[in-house]
Amino acid sequence: QVQLLESGGGSVPAGGSLRLSCAASRSMYCMGWFRQAPGKEREGVATITYYGRATYSDSAKGRFTISKDNANNTLYVQMGSLKPEDTAMYYCAAHSVSSWGTCPLTSNFYPSWGQGTQVTVSS
């Protein structure tokens, strides 16, 4: 139903910044960023509704900013003050629900996923 393609990952030093992008083939109500480090469970980073209401994990709040361009069906996350603990594969996720509410940070809510883009933060 929707194709998602992440880009923008790379290696950065601690304290640095990185911007990830996710190009979607169509508009979706809920979109978000999730990450998974080796040996760890996938965790929600940030989500955003079609209307721009954002939800952040405790670790992302104050450092990351999620945004989207509905005209281009593109999702972004600006990540600043990066820490080695942020090292993970970052995935874009989407769900076509329509609601007045926010989008959850739970992985099992999202049926559509991208292939991921690696983010490595060196100490």
Tab-separated table of N, CA and C in Angstrom:
chain	number	residue	atom	x	y	z
A	1	GLN	N	0.810	-1.220	0.000
A	1	GLN	CA	0.000	0.000	0.000
A	1	GLN	C	0.840	1.264	0.000
A	2	VAL	N	1.996	1.254	0.656
A	2	VAL	CA	2.877	2.406	0.664
A	2	VAL	C	4.333	1.934	0.720
A	3	GLN	N	5.160	2.593	-0.049
A	3	GLN	CA	6.584	2.306	-0.023
A	3	GLN	C	7.295	3.421	0.737
A	4	LEU	N	8.244	3.036	1.582
A	4	LEU	CA	8.981	3.991	2.395
A	4	LEU	C	10.473	3.796	2.163
A	5	LEU	N	11.182	4.885	1.940
A	5	LEU	CA	12.610	4.821	1.671
A	5	LEU	C	13.351	5.845	2.518
A	6	GLU	N	14.175	5.354	3.449
A	6	GLU	CA	14.947	6.222	4.332
A	6	GLU	C	16.277	6.612	3.699
A	7	SER	N	16.787	7.761	4.128
A	7	SER	CA	18.099	8.208	3.698
A	7	SER	C	18.644	9.190	4.730
A	8	GLY	N	19.926	9.469	4.656
A	8	GLY	CA	20.535	10.459	5.532
A	8	GLY	C	21.370	9.909	6.667
A	9	GLY	N	21.407	8.599	6.819
A	9	GLY	CA	22.208	8.009	7.875
A	9	GLY	C	23.690	8.154	7.599
A	10	GLY	N	24.485	7.917	8.635
A	10	GLY	CA	25.922	8.019	8.489
A	10	GLY	C	26.614	7.972	9.827
A	11	SER	N	27.897	8.277	9.820
A	11	SER	CA	28.702	8.293	11.038
A	11	SER	C	29.003	9.725	11.446
A	12	VAL	N	28.765	10.028	12.716
A	12	VAL	CA	29.002	11.371	13.240
A	12	VAL	C	29.625	11.280	14.621
A	13	PRO	N	30.373	12.295	15.026
A	13	PRO	CA	30.950	12.295	16.371
A	13	PRO	C	29.893	12.667	17.408
A	14	ALA	N	30.117	12.271	18.641
A	14	ALA	CA	29.217	12.639	19.727
A	14	ALA	C	29.069	14.156	19.773
A	15	GLY	N	27.836	14.605	19.970
A	15	GLY	CA	27.562	16.027	19.989
A	15	GLY	C	27.181	16.591	18.635
A	16	GLY	N	27.328	15.796	17.602
A	16	GLY	CA	27.022	16.229	16.261
A	16	GLY	C	25.548	16.144	15.924
A	17	SER	N	25.224	16.466	14.675
A	17	SER	CA	23.846	16.467	14.205
A	17	SER	C	23.704	15.677	12.920
A	18	LEU	N	22.490	15.216	12.681
A	18	LEU	CA	22.201	14.449	11.483
A	18	LEU	C	20.724	14.619	11.160
A	19	ARG	N	20.403	14.661	9.877
A	19	ARG	CA	19.013	14.760	9.456
A	19	ARG	C	18.650	13.564	8.605
A	20	LEU	N	17.629	12.834	9.015
A	20	LEU	CA	17.150	11.677	8.282
A	20	LEU	C	15.906	12.047	7.495
A	21	SER	N	15.732	11.419	6.343
A	21	SER	CA	14.569	11.648	5.504
A	21	SER	C	13.901	10.326	5.173
A	22	CYS	N	12.595	10.364	4.964
A	22	CYS	CA	11.830	9.189	4.557
A	22	CYS	C	10.855	9.613	3.476
A	23	ALA	N	11.054	9.096	2.287
A	23	ALA	CA	10.169	9.394	1.165
A	23	ALA	C	9.089	8.331	1.086
A	24	ALA	N	7.837	8.757	1.137
A	24	ALA	CA	6.702	7.847	1.065
A	24	ALA	C	6.012	7.963	-0.291
A	25	SER	N	5.462	6.857	-0.761
A	25	SER	CA	4.809	6.838	-2.063
A	25	SER	C	3.409	7.441	-2.042
A	26	ARG	N	2.869	7.669	-0.859
A	26	ARG	CA	1.565	8.282	-0.708
A	26	ARG	C	1.447	8.891	0.678
A	27	SER	N	0.432	9.715	0.862
A	27	SER	CA	0.202	10.358	2.142
A	27	SER	C	-0.313	9.359	3.176
A	28	MET	N	0.186	9.471	4.418
A	28	MET	CA	-0.232	8.616	5.518
A	28	MET	C	-0.532	9.488	6.728
A	29	TYR	N	-1.535	9.108	7.541
A	29	TYR	CA	-1.886	9.930	8.694
A	29	TYR	C	-0.801	9.919	9.756
A	30	CYS	N	-0.326	8.733	10.115
A	30	CYS	CA	0.723	8.595	11.117
A	30	CYS	C	2.038	8.187	10.471
A	31	MET	N	3.084	8.870	10.837
A	31	MET	CA	4.421	8.495	10.401
A	31	MET	C	5.358	8.651	11.582
A	32	GLY	N	6.408	7.857	11.597
A	32	GLY	CA	7.309	7.934	12.723
A	32	GLY	C	8.671	7.320	12.464
A	33	TRP	N	9.566	7.563	13.409
A	33	TRP	CA	10.914	7.014	13.372
A	33	TRP	C	11.109	6.067	14.537
A	34	PHE	N	11.646	4.913	14.235
A	34	PHE	CA	11.957	3.898	15.222
A	34	PHE	C	13.400	3.475	15.029
A	35	ARG	N	13.993	2.921	16.063
A	35	ARG	CA	15.378	2.493	15.945
A	35	ARG	C	15.596	1.174	16.649
A	36	GLN	N	16.612	0.457	16.192
A	36	GLN	CA	16.946	-0.817	16.788
A	36	GLN	C	18.450	-1.023	16.768
A	37	ALA	N	19.012	-1.218	17.942
A	37	ALA	CA	20.427	-1.523	18.086
A	37	ALA	C	20.580	-3.035	18.200
A	38	PRO	N	21.754	-3.574	17.862
A	38	PRO	CA	21.966	-5.024	17.957
A	38	PRO	C	21.654	-5.556	19.351
A	39	GLY	N	20.868	-6.619	19.419
A	39	GLY	CA	20.519	-7.224	20.687
A	39	GLY	C	19.447	-6.501	21.468
A	40	LYS	N	18.897	-5.438	20.901
A	40	LYS	CA	17.874	-4.661	21.586
A	40	LYS	C	16.538	-4.732	20.845
A	41	GLU	N	15.471	-4.425	21.549
A	41	GLU	CA	14.151	-4.359	20.939
A	41	GLU	C	14.013	-3.058	20.172
A	42	ARG	N	13.164	-3.061	19.165
A	42	ARG	CA	12.902	-1.847	18.420
A	42	ARG	C	12.145	-0.862	19.314
A	43	GLU	N	12.557	0.398	19.290
A	43	GLU	CA	11.922	1.399	20.122
A	43	GLU	C	11.513	2.622	19.317
A	44	GLY	N	10.440	3.247	19.751
A	44	GLY	CA	9.964	4.442	19.097
A	44	GLY	C	10.832	5.632	19.445
A	45	VAL	N	11.090	6.476	18.472
A	45	VAL	CA	11.883	7.683	18.657
A	45	VAL	C	10.987	8.913	18.624
A	46	ALA	N	10.218	9.046	17.565
A	46	ALA	CA	9.321	10.181	17.409
A	46	ALA	C	8.267	9.856	16.369
A	47	THR	N	7.068	10.392	16.551
A	47	THR	CA	5.992	10.210	15.579
A	47	THR	C	5.335	11.553	15.313
A	48	ILE	N	4.598	11.624	14.216
A	48	ILE	CA	3.920	12.860	13.853
A	48	ILE	C	2.646	12.548	13.087
A	49	THR	N	1.601	13.341	13.329
A	49	THR	CA	0.346	13.174	12.617
A	49	THR	C	0.380	13.957	11.314
A	50	TYR	N	-0.628	13.736	10.492
A	50	TYR	CA	-0.739	14.458	9.228
A	50	TYR	C	-0.774	15.970	9.472
A	51	TYR	N	-1.346	16.365	10.616
A	51	TYR	CA	-1.498	17.776	10.930
A	51	TYR	C	-0.322	18.361	11.716
A	52	GLY	N	0.700	17.554	11.957
A	52	GLY	CA	1.903	18.063	12.574
A	52	GLY	C	2.046	17.896	14.072
A	53	ARG	N	1.169	17.144	14.709
A	53	ARG	CA	1.302	16.901	16.150
A	53	ARG	C	2.343	15.823	16.392
A	54	ALA	N	3.365	16.167	17.143
A	54	ALA	CA	4.489	15.270	17.371
A	54	ALA	C	4.490	14.640	18.755
A	55	THR	N	5.048	13.457	18.822
A	55	THR	CA	5.241	12.730	20.069
A	55	THR	C	6.679	12.243	20.091
A	56	TYR	N	7.373	12.422	21.224
A	56	TYR	CA	8.771	12.032	21.332
A	56	TYR	C	8.999	11.063	22.476
A	57	SER	N	9.985	10.218	22.317
A	57	SER	CA	10.426	9.376	23.409
A	57	SER	C	11.166	10.265	24.398
A	58	ASP	N	11.351	9.778	25.618
A	58	ASP	CA	12.064	10.565	26.614
A	58	ASP	C	13.495	10.874	26.164
A	59	SER	N	14.131	9.932	25.509
A	59	SER	CA	15.508	10.133	25.072
A	59	SER	C	15.626	11.129	23.920
A	60	ALA	N	14.577	11.237	23.110
A	60	ALA	CA	14.609	12.134	21.961
A	60	ALA	C	14.166	13.552	22.295
A	61	LYS	N	13.306	13.682	23.276
A	61	LYS	CA	12.741	14.981	23.627
A	61	LYS	C	13.834	15.991	23.964
A	62	GLY	N	13.762	17.148	23.323
A	62	GLY	CA	14.734	18.200	23.560
A	62	GLY	C	15.938	18.146	22.650
A	63	ARG	N	16.148	17.034	21.973
A	63	ARG	CA	17.294	16.873	21.077
A	63	ARG	C	16.890	16.654	19.623
A	64	PHE	N	15.776	15.965	19.422
A	64	PHE	CA	15.323	15.629	18.074
A	64	PHE	C	14.077	16.423	17.719
A	65	THR	N	13.915	16.716	16.443
A	65	THR	CA	12.722	17.389	15.954
A	65	THR	C	12.199	16.651	14.726
A	66	ILE	N	10.970	16.163	14.820
A	66	ILE	CA	10.351	15.470	13.701
A	66	ILE	C	9.485	16.455	12.926
A	67	SER	N	9.461	16.312	11.628
A	67	SER	CA	8.657	17.180	10.779
A	67	SER	C	8.307	16.437	9.501
A	68	LYS	N	7.396	17.001	8.723
A	68	LYS	CA	7.048	16.381	7.454
A	68	LYS	C	6.566	17.411	6.458
A	69	ASP	N	6.694	17.059	5.199
A	69	ASP	CA	6.242	17.887	4.100
A	69	ASP	C	5.156	17.096	3.388
A	70	ASN	N	3.903	17.436	3.646
A	70	ASN	CA	2.795	16.698	3.056
A	70	ASN	C	2.734	16.815	1.533
A	71	ALA	N	3.215	17.924	1.004
A	71	ALA	CA	3.206	18.121	-0.442
A	71	ALA	C	4.086	17.103	-1.151
A	72	ASN	N	5.166	16.685	-0.481
A	72	ASN	CA	6.098	15.728	-1.062
A	72	ASN	C	6.044	14.356	-0.401
A	73	ASN	N	5.136	14.178	0.556
A	73	ASN	CA	5.005	12.915	1.301
A	73	ASN	C	6.342	12.489	1.900
A	74	THR	N	7.053	13.444	2.467
A	74	THR	CA	8.370	13.182	3.020
A	74	THR	C	8.425	13.481	4.513
A	75	LEU	N	8.976	12.554	5.260
A	75	LEU	CA	9.145	12.666	6.702
A	75	LEU	C	10.603	12.966	7.014
A	76	TYR	N	10.844	13.769	8.039
A	76	TYR	CA	12.194	14.114	8.455
A	76	TYR	C	12.350	13.976	9.963
A	77	VAL	N	13.578	13.826	10.394
A	77	VAL	CA	13.900	14.001	11.797
A	77	VAL	C	15.274	14.652	11.860
A	78	GLN	N	15.326	15.806	12.525
A	78	GLN	CA	16.575	16.501	12.760
A	78	GLN	C	17.080	16.056	14.114
A	79	MET	N	18.230	15.437	14.146
A	79	MET	CA	18.789	14.900	15.380
A	79	MET	C	20.017	15.702	15.773
A	80	GLY	N	19.984	16.261	16.969
A	80	GLY	CA	21.096	17.042	17.469
A	80	GLY	C	21.607	16.492	18.784
A	81	SER	N	22.764	16.981	19.207
A	81	SER	CA	23.401	16.535	20.448
A	81	SER	C	23.462	15.019	20.508
A	82	LEU	N	23.879	14.420	19.422
A	82	LEU	CA	23.887	12.965	19.322
A	82	LEU	C	24.853	12.320	20.317
A	83	LYS	N	24.423	11.190	20.833
A	83	LYS	CA	25.184	10.428	21.812
A	83	LYS	C	25.477	9.035	21.261
A	84	PRO	N	26.506	8.370	21.768
A	84	PRO	CA	26.782	6.994	21.323
A	84	PRO	C	25.574	6.077	21.503
A	85	GLU	N	24.749	6.334	22.497
A	85	GLU	CA	23.545	5.542	22.744
A	85	GLU	C	22.509	5.670	21.630
A	86	ASP	N	22.669	6.664	20.759
A	86	ASP	CA	21.759	6.850	19.632
A	86	ASP	C	22.127	5.953	18.458
A	87	THR	N	23.255	5.279	18.531
A	87	THR	CA	23.695	4.396	17.461
A	87	THR	C	22.689	3.263	17.271
A	88	ALA	N	22.172	3.128	16.056
A	88	ALA	CA	21.161	2.120	15.755
A	88	ALA	C	20.787	2.194	14.284
A	89	MET	N	20.026	1.198	13.836
A	89	MET	CA	19.396	1.272	12.535
A	89	MET	C	18.093	2.023	12.735
A	90	TYR	N	17.882	3.062	11.970
A	90	TYR	CA	16.682	3.876	12.091
A	90	TYR	C	15.701	3.539	10.974
A	91	TYR	N	14.461	3.280	11.365
A	91	TYR	CA	13.420	2.888	10.432
A	91	TYR	C	12.294	3.904	10.381
A	92	CYS	N	11.763	4.097	9.211
A	92	CYS	CA	10.586	4.917	9.000
A	92	CYS	C	9.369	4.003	9.003
A	93	ALA	N	8.299	4.413	9.673
A	93	ALA	CA	7.080	3.621	9.738
A	93	ALA	C	5.866	4.496	9.446
A	94	ALA	N	4.790	3.876	8.980
A	94	ALA	CA	3.585	4.625	8.636
A	94	ALA	C	2.322	3.808	8.842
A	95	HIS	N	1.215	4.517	9.090
A	95	HIS	CA	-0.101	3.927	9.254
A	95	HIS	C	-1.116	4.902	8.684
A	96	SER	N	-2.090	4.394	7.933
A	96	SER	CA	-3.061	5.238	7.247
A	96	SER	C	-4.323	5.555	8.055
A	97	VAL	N	-4.261	5.477	9.364
A	97	VAL	CA	-5.406	5.810	10.206
A	97	VAL	C	-5.717	7.296	10.095
A	98	SER	N	-6.959	7.649	10.376
A	98	SER	CA	-7.378	9.047	10.371
A	98	SER	C	-8.000	9.338	11.730
A	99	SER	N	-7.408	10.263	12.465
A	99	SER	CA	-7.861	10.558	13.813
A	99	SER	C	-7.460	11.962	14.226
A	100	TRP	N	-8.060	12.419	15.323
A	100	TRP	CA	-7.691	13.701	15.898
A	100	TRP	C	-6.576	13.528	16.924
A	101	GLY	N	-6.250	12.285	17.225
A	101	GLY	CA	-5.262	11.989	18.236
A	101	GLY	C	-3.843	11.950	17.712
A	102	THR	N	-2.922	11.709	18.626
A	102	THR	CA	-1.511	11.603	18.282
A	102	THR	C	-1.189	10.185	17.823
A	103	CYS	N	0.005	9.998	17.301
A	103	CYS	CA	0.446	8.704	16.802
A	103	CYS	C	1.345	8.042	17.834
A	104	PRO	N	1.101	6.780	18.138
A	104	PRO	CA	1.852	6.104	19.200
A	104	PRO	C	3.296	5.777	18.844
A	105	LEU	N	4.079	5.518	19.876
A	105	LEU	CA	5.474	5.145	19.724
A	105	LEU	C	5.674	3.633	19.775
A	106	THR	N	4.588	2.885	19.681
A	106	THR	CA	4.650	1.428	19.727
A	106	THR	C	4.793	0.856	18.325
A	107	SER	N	5.796	0.011	18.131
A	107	SER	CA	6.099	-0.547	16.815
A	107	SER	C	4.945	-1.337	16.207
A	108	ASN	N	4.220	-2.099	17.026
A	108	ASN	CA	3.184	-2.975	16.494
A	108	ASN	C	1.969	-2.240	15.945
A	109	PHE	N	1.919	-0.945	16.122
A	109	PHE	CA	0.833	-0.132	15.579
A	109	PHE	C	1.005	0.095	14.074
A	110	TYR	N	2.232	0.018	13.609
A	110	TYR	CA	2.538	0.399	12.235
A	110	TYR	C	2.679	-0.789	11.289
A	111	PRO	N	1.874	-0.824	10.240
A	111	PRO	CA	1.940	-1.934	9.274
A	111	PRO	C	2.969	-1.748	8.171
A	112	SER	N	3.427	-0.526	7.952
A	112	SER	CA	4.349	-0.246	6.852
A	112	SER	C	5.690	0.233	7.373
A	113	TRP	N	6.757	-0.345	6.812
A	113	TRP	CA	8.120	-0.046	7.261
A	113	TRP	C	9.086	0.117	6.101
A	114	GLY	N	10.084	0.973	6.306
A	114	GLY	CA	11.143	1.113	5.337
A	114	GLY	C	12.244	0.114	5.634
A	115	GLN	N	13.301	0.140	4.827
A	115	GLN	CA	14.413	-0.794	4.978
A	115	GLN	C	15.397	-0.377	6.055
A	116	GLY	N	15.401	0.892	6.427
A	116	GLY	CA	16.273	1.382	7.471
A	116	GLY	C	17.507	2.106	6.960
A	117	THR	N	18.044	2.977	7.798
A	117	THR	CA	19.284	3.677	7.499
A	117	THR	C	20.121	3.706	8.774
A	118	GLN	N	21.389	3.363	8.655
A	118	GLN	CA	22.256	3.219	9.819
A	118	GLN	C	22.777	4.561	10.315
A	119	VAL	N	22.701	4.754	11.631
A	119	VAL	CA	23.264	5.927	12.286
A	119	VAL	C	24.279	5.437	13.304
A	120	THR	N	25.498	5.921	13.185
A	120	THR	CA	26.556	5.537	14.108
A	120	THR	C	27.151	6.799	14.726
A	121	VAL	N	27.142	6.860	16.046
A	121	VAL	CA	27.676	8.010	16.770
A	121	VAL	C	28.901	7.558	17.548
A	122	SER	N	30.044	8.115	17.216
A	122	SER	CA	31.288	7.734	17.870
A	122	SER	C	31.512	8.543	19.136
A	123	SER	N	32.170	7.940	20.095
A	123	SER	CA	32.436	8.596	21.365
A	123	SER	C	33.699	9.429	21.319
